[in-house]
Amino acid sequence: MAFGGDRRRLTLAVAGLVTVAVVAVGAVAVARTVYDDRAPAAAPTDVATSPTASPSPVPSTPPPGADITGPLNLLLVGIDTRVSVPDWQPNADAVLMLHVPAGLSRGYLFSLPRDLLVDIPAFPAADYRGGRTKLTHAMSNGSRVPDRPDRPDPAQGYELLRRTVSEFTGLRIDAGAVLTFGGFDKLVDSLGGVDIHVDQRVVSRHRQPDGKHRKPGPGVGGYVGPRMVYEPGDQHLNGWQALDYARQRYLPGGDYTRQRHHQQLVRALIGRILADDLARQPQRVKQVVAALGDAMVYVGGRRIVEFAYALSTLSPDTLTLVGLPGTSVGRGGRYRGEELTPVGRRFLTALREGRVDAYLAEHPTLTVPG
């Protein structure tokens, strides 16, 4: 089943790939991984006894994914699920795309604003008629199951989000992943935390310095109590800290700042996985798989192990973070959402036409520092 709800459990050989794919959200397939489960080639037999004879050539079977040459587009989604709220539908709080050009030697990671105004197509599976609204609503509207309203389906929601993003960007999406906030916490902790450069002072609206959630109230942002603060500089963050830092959007730059922090965190995760050589440590990989559990949904037309092999040469140094500029859209003084500026929209055109490097050279401010 290509898209629309095909849920695959993570396997040992590809967990390193998946952990990066799912950032918070986030994020699919940028970690260097080794496909170690393929069967070894058979030993040569019937070698001639002549001293000048050479062993007969041994036929080898290409590993799964060796035929994938690109380009590839992977959609990475972080969702906000509030299981304590009746009939709550998951929202797409982070929408990231990884574009890997033909040759698979480099990648470009960019975010789309959750409030981006888009045309969402009709989706009969969820009894949704379609409309022009915020991108985040594609996930929530698509997740509804008509005969099971209290049990939304994130994989089904991903399908509507995938269609919406594909139509907006003009890019075919080959695979993707959905990760809940709780899953992201577990992912980072299973890796022993991440090292990230905090680029500006961030004061949390949601957490106290001890990690406890701030209580609802009339205080700043509807919460009361002491606030966790992330000071500029190199920081080592555990699971709840990484998630808390990345989800703050009431900052100078608003949601665009949060998108930048999402991307930086993806790169930090990749660096952690490579530094630990995670894919070569079966016990560590098992721990990651166990930690994620049902918090992760992979959706793709091909097996995730195939993408893992195809993208095994990517590294943090070959991953370019791109920030797409946008602006608020309103009518009658009322905020309706966001739209990309002409520079942001033309980046998508350059991506489709295979001239992204030249475009980024012309617009260097689009490149986000790591």
Short mmCIF file of C-alpha atoms in Angstrom, two decimals, residues 84-253:
data_model
loop_
_atom_site.label_atom_id
_atom_site.label_comp_id
_atom_site.label_asym_id
_atom_site.label_seq_id
_atom_site.Cartn_x
_atom_site.Cartn_y
_atom_site.Cartn_z
CA SER A 84 -6.95 13.90 27.70
CA VAL A 85 -9.14 16.17 25.55
CA PRO A 86 -12.31 14.47 24.20
CA ASP A 87 -12.47 14.29 20.39
CA TRP A 88 -9.11 16.04 20.02
CA GLN A 89 -7.74 15.67 16.51
CA PRO A 90 -3.94 15.67 15.99
CA ASN A 91 -2.49 18.91 14.61
CA ALA A 92 0.64 19.07 12.47
CA ASP A 93 2.82 21.25 14.68
CA ALA A 94 5.95 20.69 12.62
CA VAL A 95 6.03 20.01 8.88
CA LEU A 96 9.50 19.42 7.45
CA MET A 97 10.62 18.23 4.04
CA LEU A 98 13.90 16.57 3.17
CA HIS A 99 14.80 16.91 -0.52
CA VAL A 100 17.65 14.72 -1.78
CA PRO A 101 18.68 15.40 -5.41
CA ALA A 102 19.65 12.70 -7.89
CA GLY A 103 22.88 11.03 -6.83
CA LEU A 104 21.85 11.13 -3.14
CA SER A 105 25.05 12.88 -2.09
CA ARG A 106 23.46 15.88 -0.34
CA GLY A 107 20.16 16.97 1.13
CA TYR A 108 18.10 20.08 1.80
CA LEU A 109 15.86 20.33 4.84
CA PHE A 110 13.18 23.02 5.02
CA SER A 111 10.01 23.66 6.99
CA LEU A 112 6.57 24.80 5.94
CA PRO A 113 4.72 27.06 8.41
CA ARG A 114 1.96 25.21 10.28
CA ASP A 115 -0.29 28.24 9.61
CA LEU A 116 0.51 28.34 5.88
CA LEU A 117 -2.69 29.07 3.92
CA VAL A 118 -3.16 26.24 1.42
CA ASP A 119 -5.87 24.55 -0.61
CA ILE A 120 -6.64 21.26 1.10
CA PRO A 121 -8.29 18.78 -1.29
CA ALA A 122 -11.47 16.87 -0.51
CA PHE A 123 -10.84 13.66 1.39
CA PRO A 124 -13.78 11.21 1.39
CA ALA A 125 -12.11 8.82 3.86
CA ALA A 126 -12.60 11.47 6.55
CA ASP A 127 -15.80 13.00 5.14
CA TYR A 128 -13.84 16.18 4.50
CA ARG A 129 -15.04 18.39 1.63
CA GLY A 130 -11.85 20.37 1.22
CA GLY A 131 -11.19 24.08 1.56
CA ARG A 132 -8.62 26.83 1.87
CA THR A 133 -7.26 26.94 5.41
CA LYS A 134 -4.11 26.44 7.50
CA LEU A 135 -1.77 23.58 6.63
CA THR A 136 -1.96 22.13 10.14
CA HIS A 137 -5.66 21.41 9.59
CA ALA A 138 -4.86 18.92 6.83
CA MET A 139 -3.63 16.52 9.50
CA SER A 140 -6.53 17.10 11.90
CA ASN A 141 -9.24 16.98 9.21
CA GLY A 142 -7.71 13.95 7.56
CA SER A 143 -7.37 12.04 10.84
CA ARG A 144 -11.09 11.85 11.48
CA VAL A 145 -12.62 8.39 11.19
CA PRO A 146 -16.36 8.82 10.60
CA ASP A 147 -17.48 5.67 12.42
CA ARG A 148 -14.86 6.11 15.15
CA PRO A 149 -14.81 9.81 16.07
CA ASP A 150 -13.03 9.26 19.39
CA ARG A 151 -10.10 7.42 17.77
CA PRO A 152 -8.40 9.58 15.11
CA ASP A 153 -6.00 7.92 12.67
CA PRO A 154 -2.66 9.81 12.30
CA ALA A 155 -1.64 7.72 9.29
CA GLN A 156 -4.86 8.68 7.52
CA GLY A 157 -4.25 12.31 8.49
CA TYR A 158 -0.75 12.06 7.06
CA GLU A 159 -2.21 11.03 3.72
CA LEU A 160 -4.28 14.22 3.42
CA LEU A 161 -1.31 16.28 4.59
CA ARG A 162 0.90 14.55 2.02
CA ARG A 163 -1.51 15.34 -0.80
CA THR A 164 -1.78 18.96 0.35
CA VAL A 165 1.98 19.48 0.60
CA SER A 166 2.59 17.76 -2.73
CA GLU A 167 0.08 20.01 -4.50
CA PHE A 168 1.48 23.14 -2.86
CA THR A 169 5.15 22.40 -3.55
CA GLY A 170 4.75 20.56 -6.83
CA LEU A 171 6.98 17.80 -5.46
CA ARG A 172 6.26 14.07 -5.41
CA ILE A 173 6.58 12.73 -1.86
CA ASP A 174 8.17 9.31 -1.66
CA ALA A 175 7.79 8.46 2.03
CA GLY A 176 7.34 10.03 5.41
CA ALA A 177 7.00 9.66 9.14
CA VAL A 178 4.78 10.97 11.92
CA LEU A 179 6.05 11.38 15.48
CA THR A 180 4.17 12.48 18.58
CA PHE A 181 5.66 14.84 21.12
CA GLY A 182 5.89 11.99 23.62
CA GLY A 183 7.76 9.90 21.10
CA PHE A 184 10.25 12.68 20.55
CA ASP A 185 11.01 12.86 24.27
CA LYS A 186 11.75 9.14 24.29
CA LEU A 187 13.80 9.30 21.11
CA VAL A 188 16.21 11.93 22.42
CA ASP A 189 16.55 10.25 25.82
CA SER A 190 17.26 6.89 24.18
CA LEU A 191 20.21 8.57 22.43
CA GLY A 192 21.52 10.07 25.66
CA GLY A 193 20.47 13.61 24.76
CA VAL A 194 21.68 15.93 22.02
CA ASP A 195 24.23 18.74 21.73
CA ILE A 196 22.84 21.89 20.14
CA HIS A 197 23.91 25.50 19.77
CA VAL A 198 21.16 27.67 21.26
CA ASP A 199 21.14 30.73 19.00
CA GLN A 200 19.02 33.04 21.15
CA ARG A 201 17.62 33.21 24.66
CA VAL A 202 14.48 31.08 24.89
CA VAL A 203 12.11 31.30 27.85
CA SER A 204 9.69 28.38 28.02
CA ARG A 205 5.95 28.87 28.30
CA HIS A 206 5.34 25.22 29.14
CA ARG A 207 8.01 23.89 31.51
CA GLN A 208 9.58 24.69 34.85
CA PRO A 209 13.35 24.39 35.37
CA ASP A 210 12.82 20.96 36.94
CA GLY A 211 10.95 19.73 33.86
CA LYS A 212 7.49 19.75 35.40
CA HIS A 213 4.69 21.28 33.34
CA ARG A 214 3.67 24.77 34.37
CA LYS A 215 0.12 24.99 35.68
CA PRO A 216 -2.64 26.71 33.68
CA GLY A 217 -3.52 30.13 35.02
CA PRO A 218 -3.71 33.86 34.31
CA GLY A 219 0.05 34.26 33.97
CA VAL A 220 2.13 34.82 30.84
CA GLY A 221 0.68 32.72 28.02
CA GLY A 222 -1.97 31.22 30.27
CA TYR A 223 0.47 29.48 32.62
CA VAL A 224 1.90 30.26 36.05
CA GLY A 225 5.05 29.24 37.88
CA PRO A 226 8.82 29.41 37.29
CA ARG A 227 9.98 29.08 33.70
CA MET A 228 12.77 27.04 32.14
CA VAL A 229 15.29 29.27 30.33
CA TYR A 230 17.67 28.21 27.56
CA GLU A 231 20.63 30.59 27.38
CA PRO A 232 22.63 31.15 24.17
CA GLY A 233 25.59 28.90 23.64
CA ASP A 234 26.41 25.21 23.29
CA GLN A 235 24.00 23.15 25.37
CA HIS A 236 23.42 19.46 26.04
CA LEU A 237 19.66 18.83 26.17
CA ASN A 238 17.76 15.78 27.36
CA GLY A 239 14.46 14.66 25.86
CA TRP A 240 12.03 17.05 27.51
CA GLN A 241 14.44 19.95 27.18
CA ALA A 242 15.03 19.35 23.45
CA LEU A 243 11.30 19.13 22.79
CA ASP A 244 10.52 22.16 24.95
CA TYR A 245 13.22 24.26 23.29
CA ALA A 246 12.14 23.28 19.78
CA ARG A 247 8.41 23.89 20.28
CA GLN A 248 8.60 27.48 21.58
CA ARG A 249 7.21 29.92 19.02
CA TYR A 250 6.39 33.01 21.08
CA LEU A 251 9.82 34.43 20.32
CA PRO A 252 11.23 37.13 18.07
CA GLY A 253 10.50 35.74 14.62
#
